[in-house]
């Protein structure tokens, strides 16, 4: 049993399959991280169910309940104070965090993105990669900085594009790699602390 595990907050907005990969990894005794809390900006999403099933505390803070990003993020910052947190993992969290929020956690927020950054920032990455005739796609885990889908890269996994691939088949194969990459990247950060 590892002592002094890295405490994670995982931010989600939906399905939470990457959250699940972190939950599964954290259930292993020799994994150097544990999840303190899962936060969603959307109520009733599958990811929240996954967290509850694993006995992990959840916070639902709907951005729609707030008039400003400042108020939304201020509420998150306040709520997080109740948990030990060393690292925030964005896992399909569909809000852009302000420089103010990011400044509270310098180098302590990471994100997973379904492309080989710096290519294809933003949405619909697989459609755009296919339209460009890319032979290889993938996913990236990176530190979060105020500019979207930028920031130092921690890890990438590549996936070949096959004949007949559609955005959906590509998304599925990249997602398999995402589920390997996220726990690996967190382990790397925990072990090089
Ligand atoms: C993943 O493809 C991730 O790379 C992107 O959003 C998707 C989230 O999926 N940022 P899930 O909620 O983890 O299943």
Short mmCIF file of C-alpha atoms and ligand atoms in Angstrom, two decimals:
data_model
loop_
_atom_site.label_atom_id
_atom_site.label_comp_id
_atom_site.label_asym_id
_atom_site.label_seq_id
_atom_site.Cartn_x
_atom_site.Cartn_y
_atom_site.Cartn_z
CA UNK A 1 0.00 0.00 0.00
CA UNK A 2 1.42 3.35 -1.07
CA UNK A 3 1.35 6.15 1.48
CA UNK A 4 1.05 9.79 0.53
CA UNK A 5 -1.01 9.24 -2.61
CA UNK A 6 -1.69 12.12 -4.99
CA UNK A 7 -5.21 13.43 -4.33
CA UNK A 8 -7.25 14.07 -7.44
CA UNK A 9 -10.34 16.12 -8.24
CA UNK A 10 -11.84 14.97 -11.54
CA UNK A 11 -14.03 17.44 -13.47
CA UNK A 12 -16.58 15.98 -15.89
CA UNK A 13 -19.58 17.04 -17.97
CA UNK A 14 -21.03 13.75 -19.19
CA UNK A 15 -20.32 10.11 -19.90
CA UNK A 16 -17.23 9.89 -17.71
CA UNK A 17 -15.45 6.98 -19.40
CA UNK A 18 -12.08 8.64 -18.73
CA UNK A 19 -13.17 9.16 -15.14
CA UNK A 20 -13.89 5.42 -15.04
CA UNK A 21 -10.37 4.62 -16.23
CA UNK A 22 -9.02 6.72 -13.34
CA UNK A 23 -11.44 5.11 -10.85
CA UNK A 24 -10.28 1.66 -11.99
CA UNK A 25 -6.60 2.59 -11.72
CA UNK A 26 -7.07 4.16 -8.28
CA UNK A 27 -8.63 0.95 -7.02
CA UNK A 28 -5.28 -0.79 -7.37
CA UNK A 29 -3.27 -0.76 -4.13
CA UNK A 30 -0.03 0.12 -5.85
CA UNK A 31 -1.43 3.06 -7.86
CA UNK A 32 0.00 6.34 -6.52
CA UNK A 33 -3.19 8.44 -6.69
CA UNK A 34 -6.71 8.49 -5.29
CA UNK A 35 -9.81 10.48 -6.19
CA UNK A 36 -11.04 12.88 -3.49
CA UNK A 37 -14.00 14.29 -5.38
CA UNK A 38 -15.71 14.32 -8.77
CA UNK A 39 -17.25 17.57 -9.94
CA UNK A 40 -19.78 17.96 -12.75
CA UNK A 41 -21.17 21.15 -14.26
CA UNK A 42 -24.16 19.10 -15.46
CA UNK A 43 -26.64 17.27 -13.24
CA UNK A 44 -27.66 13.63 -13.76
CA UNK A 45 -24.81 12.61 -16.03
CA UNK A 46 -23.43 9.08 -16.30
CA UNK A 47 -20.08 10.12 -14.85
CA UNK A 48 -21.73 11.11 -11.56
CA UNK A 49 -23.28 7.65 -11.35
CA UNK A 50 -19.88 6.06 -11.92
CA UNK A 51 -18.42 8.13 -9.05
CA UNK A 52 -21.28 7.30 -6.69
CA UNK A 53 -20.97 3.61 -7.50
CA UNK A 54 -17.29 3.80 -6.55
CA UNK A 55 -18.15 5.60 -3.29
CA UNK A 56 -16.46 8.84 -4.34
CA UNK A 57 -17.96 12.18 -3.14
CA UNK A 58 -19.55 14.23 -5.93
CA UNK A 59 -20.29 17.90 -6.45
CA UNK A 60 -22.82 19.10 -9.00
CA UNK A 61 -22.34 22.78 -9.76
CA UNK A 62 -24.36 23.67 -12.87
CA UNK A 63 -22.80 26.60 -14.72
CA UNK A 64 -26.31 27.56 -15.81
CA UNK A 65 -27.18 28.50 -12.25
CA UNK A 66 -24.73 31.40 -12.34
CA UNK A 67 -24.85 34.70 -14.16
CA UNK A 68 -21.10 34.98 -14.54
CA UNK A 69 -18.12 32.67 -14.96
CA UNK A 70 -16.59 34.36 -11.90
CA UNK A 71 -19.55 33.34 -9.74
CA UNK A 72 -19.51 29.78 -11.15
CA UNK A 73 -15.79 29.34 -10.60
CA UNK A 74 -15.88 31.06 -7.21
CA UNK A 75 -18.42 28.49 -6.06
CA UNK A 76 -16.22 25.66 -7.35
CA UNK A 77 -13.14 27.05 -5.59
CA UNK A 78 -15.09 27.34 -2.34
CA UNK A 79 -16.53 23.82 -2.63
CA UNK A 80 -13.13 22.26 -3.38
CA UNK A 81 -11.78 23.58 -0.06
CA UNK A 82 -13.54 20.69 1.69
CA UNK A 83 -11.33 18.10 -0.05
CA UNK A 84 -7.61 17.35 -0.18
CA UNK A 85 -6.56 18.08 -3.76
CA UNK A 86 -3.11 17.96 -5.35
CA UNK A 87 -4.18 17.73 -9.00
CA UNK A 88 -7.31 18.59 -10.99
CA UNK A 89 -7.98 16.24 -13.92
CA UNK A 90 -10.32 17.60 -16.59
CA UNK A 91 -11.99 14.58 -18.20
CA UNK A 92 -14.51 15.70 -20.78
CA UNK A 93 -15.21 18.89 -18.79
CA UNK A 94 -16.86 21.18 -21.33
CA UNK A 95 -16.25 24.60 -19.73
CA UNK A 96 -13.25 26.80 -20.42
CA UNK A 97 -11.62 27.78 -17.13
CA UNK A 98 -10.61 31.40 -16.63
CA UNK A 99 -7.01 32.56 -16.07
CA UNK A 100 -8.18 33.45 -12.55
CA UNK A 101 -9.17 29.85 -11.80
CA UNK A 102 -6.09 28.38 -13.48
CA UNK A 103 -3.91 30.82 -11.51
CA UNK A 104 -5.21 29.27 -8.30
CA UNK A 105 -3.74 25.91 -9.34
CA UNK A 106 -0.49 26.66 -11.17
CA UNK A 107 0.70 23.50 -13.01
CA UNK A 108 -1.91 21.51 -11.09
CA UNK A 109 -4.62 21.19 -13.74
CA UNK A 110 -4.38 18.68 -16.60
CA UNK A 111 -6.71 17.87 -19.50
CA UNK A 112 -7.24 15.07 -21.99
CA UNK A 113 -7.92 16.01 -25.60
CA UNK A 114 -8.79 13.63 -28.47
CA UNK A 115 -6.15 14.77 -30.96
CA UNK A 116 -2.41 14.91 -31.32
CA UNK A 117 -2.01 18.48 -30.12
CA UNK A 118 -1.10 21.07 -31.28
CA UNK A 119 -3.21 19.74 -34.19
CA UNK A 120 -7.00 19.97 -33.98
CA UNK A 121 -7.72 22.02 -30.91
CA UNK A 122 -11.40 22.40 -30.06
CA UNK A 123 -14.32 20.20 -31.11
CA UNK A 124 -14.93 17.64 -33.90
CA UNK A 125 -11.30 16.61 -33.97
CA UNK A 126 -11.84 13.26 -35.74
CA UNK A 127 -14.00 14.74 -38.51
CA UNK A 128 -11.37 17.34 -39.25
CA UNK A 129 -8.46 14.88 -39.15
CA UNK A 130 -10.27 12.56 -41.59
CA UNK A 131 -11.15 15.44 -43.91
CA UNK A 132 -7.47 16.38 -43.98
CA UNK A 133 -6.47 12.82 -44.91
CA UNK A 134 -4.37 12.27 -41.77
CA UNK A 135 -2.79 8.84 -41.52
CA UNK A 136 -2.41 9.02 -37.76
CA UNK A 137 -4.51 10.55 -34.99
CA UNK A 138 -4.49 10.15 -31.22
CA UNK A 139 -4.92 11.79 -27.86
CA UNK A 140 -2.96 14.16 -25.66
CA UNK A 141 -2.72 14.77 -21.93
CA UNK A 142 -1.47 18.28 -21.25
CA UNK A 143 -1.14 20.89 -18.54
CA UNK A 144 -3.90 23.49 -18.68
CA UNK A 145 -3.01 27.10 -19.46
CA UNK A 146 -5.43 29.95 -20.24
CA UNK A 147 -5.23 29.29 -24.00
CA UNK A 148 -7.59 26.39 -24.86
CA UNK A 149 -6.05 22.96 -25.59
CA UNK A 150 -2.54 24.37 -25.25
CA UNK A 151 0.00 24.01 -22.48
CA UNK A 152 2.92 21.63 -22.01
CA UNK A 153 2.28 18.09 -23.22
CA UNK A 154 2.63 15.30 -20.68
CA UNK A 155 1.81 12.29 -22.87
CA UNK A 156 0.42 11.33 -26.28
CA UNK A 157 -0.87 8.04 -27.72
CA UNK A 158 -1.13 7.51 -31.46
CA UNK A 159 -3.70 5.54 -33.46
CA UNK A 160 -3.40 4.72 -37.18
CA UNK A 161 -6.23 5.80 -39.47
CA UNK A 162 -7.57 2.73 -41.32
CA UNK A 163 -9.36 2.47 -44.66
CA UNK A 164 -13.06 3.04 -44.15
CA UNK A 165 -12.66 4.83 -40.82
CA UNK A 166 -15.46 7.21 -39.87
CA UNK A 167 -15.33 9.86 -37.14
CA UNK A 168 -17.17 7.35 -34.96
CA UNK A 169 -14.81 4.38 -35.46
CA UNK A 170 -11.85 6.67 -35.00
CA UNK A 171 -13.32 8.16 -31.82
CA UNK A 172 -13.81 4.66 -30.45
CA UNK A 173 -10.21 3.58 -31.10
CA UNK A 174 -8.77 6.85 -29.80
CA UNK A 175 -10.93 6.54 -26.68
CA UNK A 176 -9.36 3.14 -25.93
CA UNK A 177 -5.98 4.87 -25.93
CA UNK A 178 -7.33 7.73 -23.79
CA UNK A 179 -8.29 5.20 -21.14
CA UNK A 180 -4.71 3.90 -21.09
CA UNK A 181 -3.09 7.32 -21.29
CA UNK A 182 -4.90 9.17 -18.50
CA UNK A 183 -4.00 6.77 -15.67
CA UNK A 184 -0.44 6.55 -17.03
CA UNK A 185 -0.06 10.33 -17.12
CA UNK A 186 -1.38 10.70 -13.56
CA UNK A 187 1.02 7.98 -12.41
CA UNK A 188 3.89 9.80 -14.09
CA UNK A 189 3.02 13.08 -12.35
CA UNK A 190 2.56 11.34 -8.99
CA UNK A 191 5.89 9.55 -9.26
CA UNK A 192 7.86 12.60 -10.42
CA UNK A 193 6.37 14.94 -7.82
C1 LIG B 1 -13.02 12.39 -24.46
O1 LIG B 1 -12.91 12.05 -25.82
C2 LIG B 1 -12.02 13.44 -24.09
O2 LIG B 1 -10.81 13.33 -24.78
C3 LIG B 1 -12.70 14.72 -24.47
O3 LIG B 1 -14.06 14.50 -24.15
C4 LIG B 1 -14.34 13.11 -24.18
C5 LIG B 1 -14.90 12.75 -22.84
O4 LIG B 1 -15.38 11.43 -22.77
N1 LIG B 1 -12.11 15.85 -23.80
P1 LIG B 1 -15.74 10.79 -21.39
O5 LIG B 1 -16.77 11.71 -20.70
O6 LIG B 1 -14.50 10.69 -20.56
O7 LIG B 1 -16.33 9.45 -21.69
#
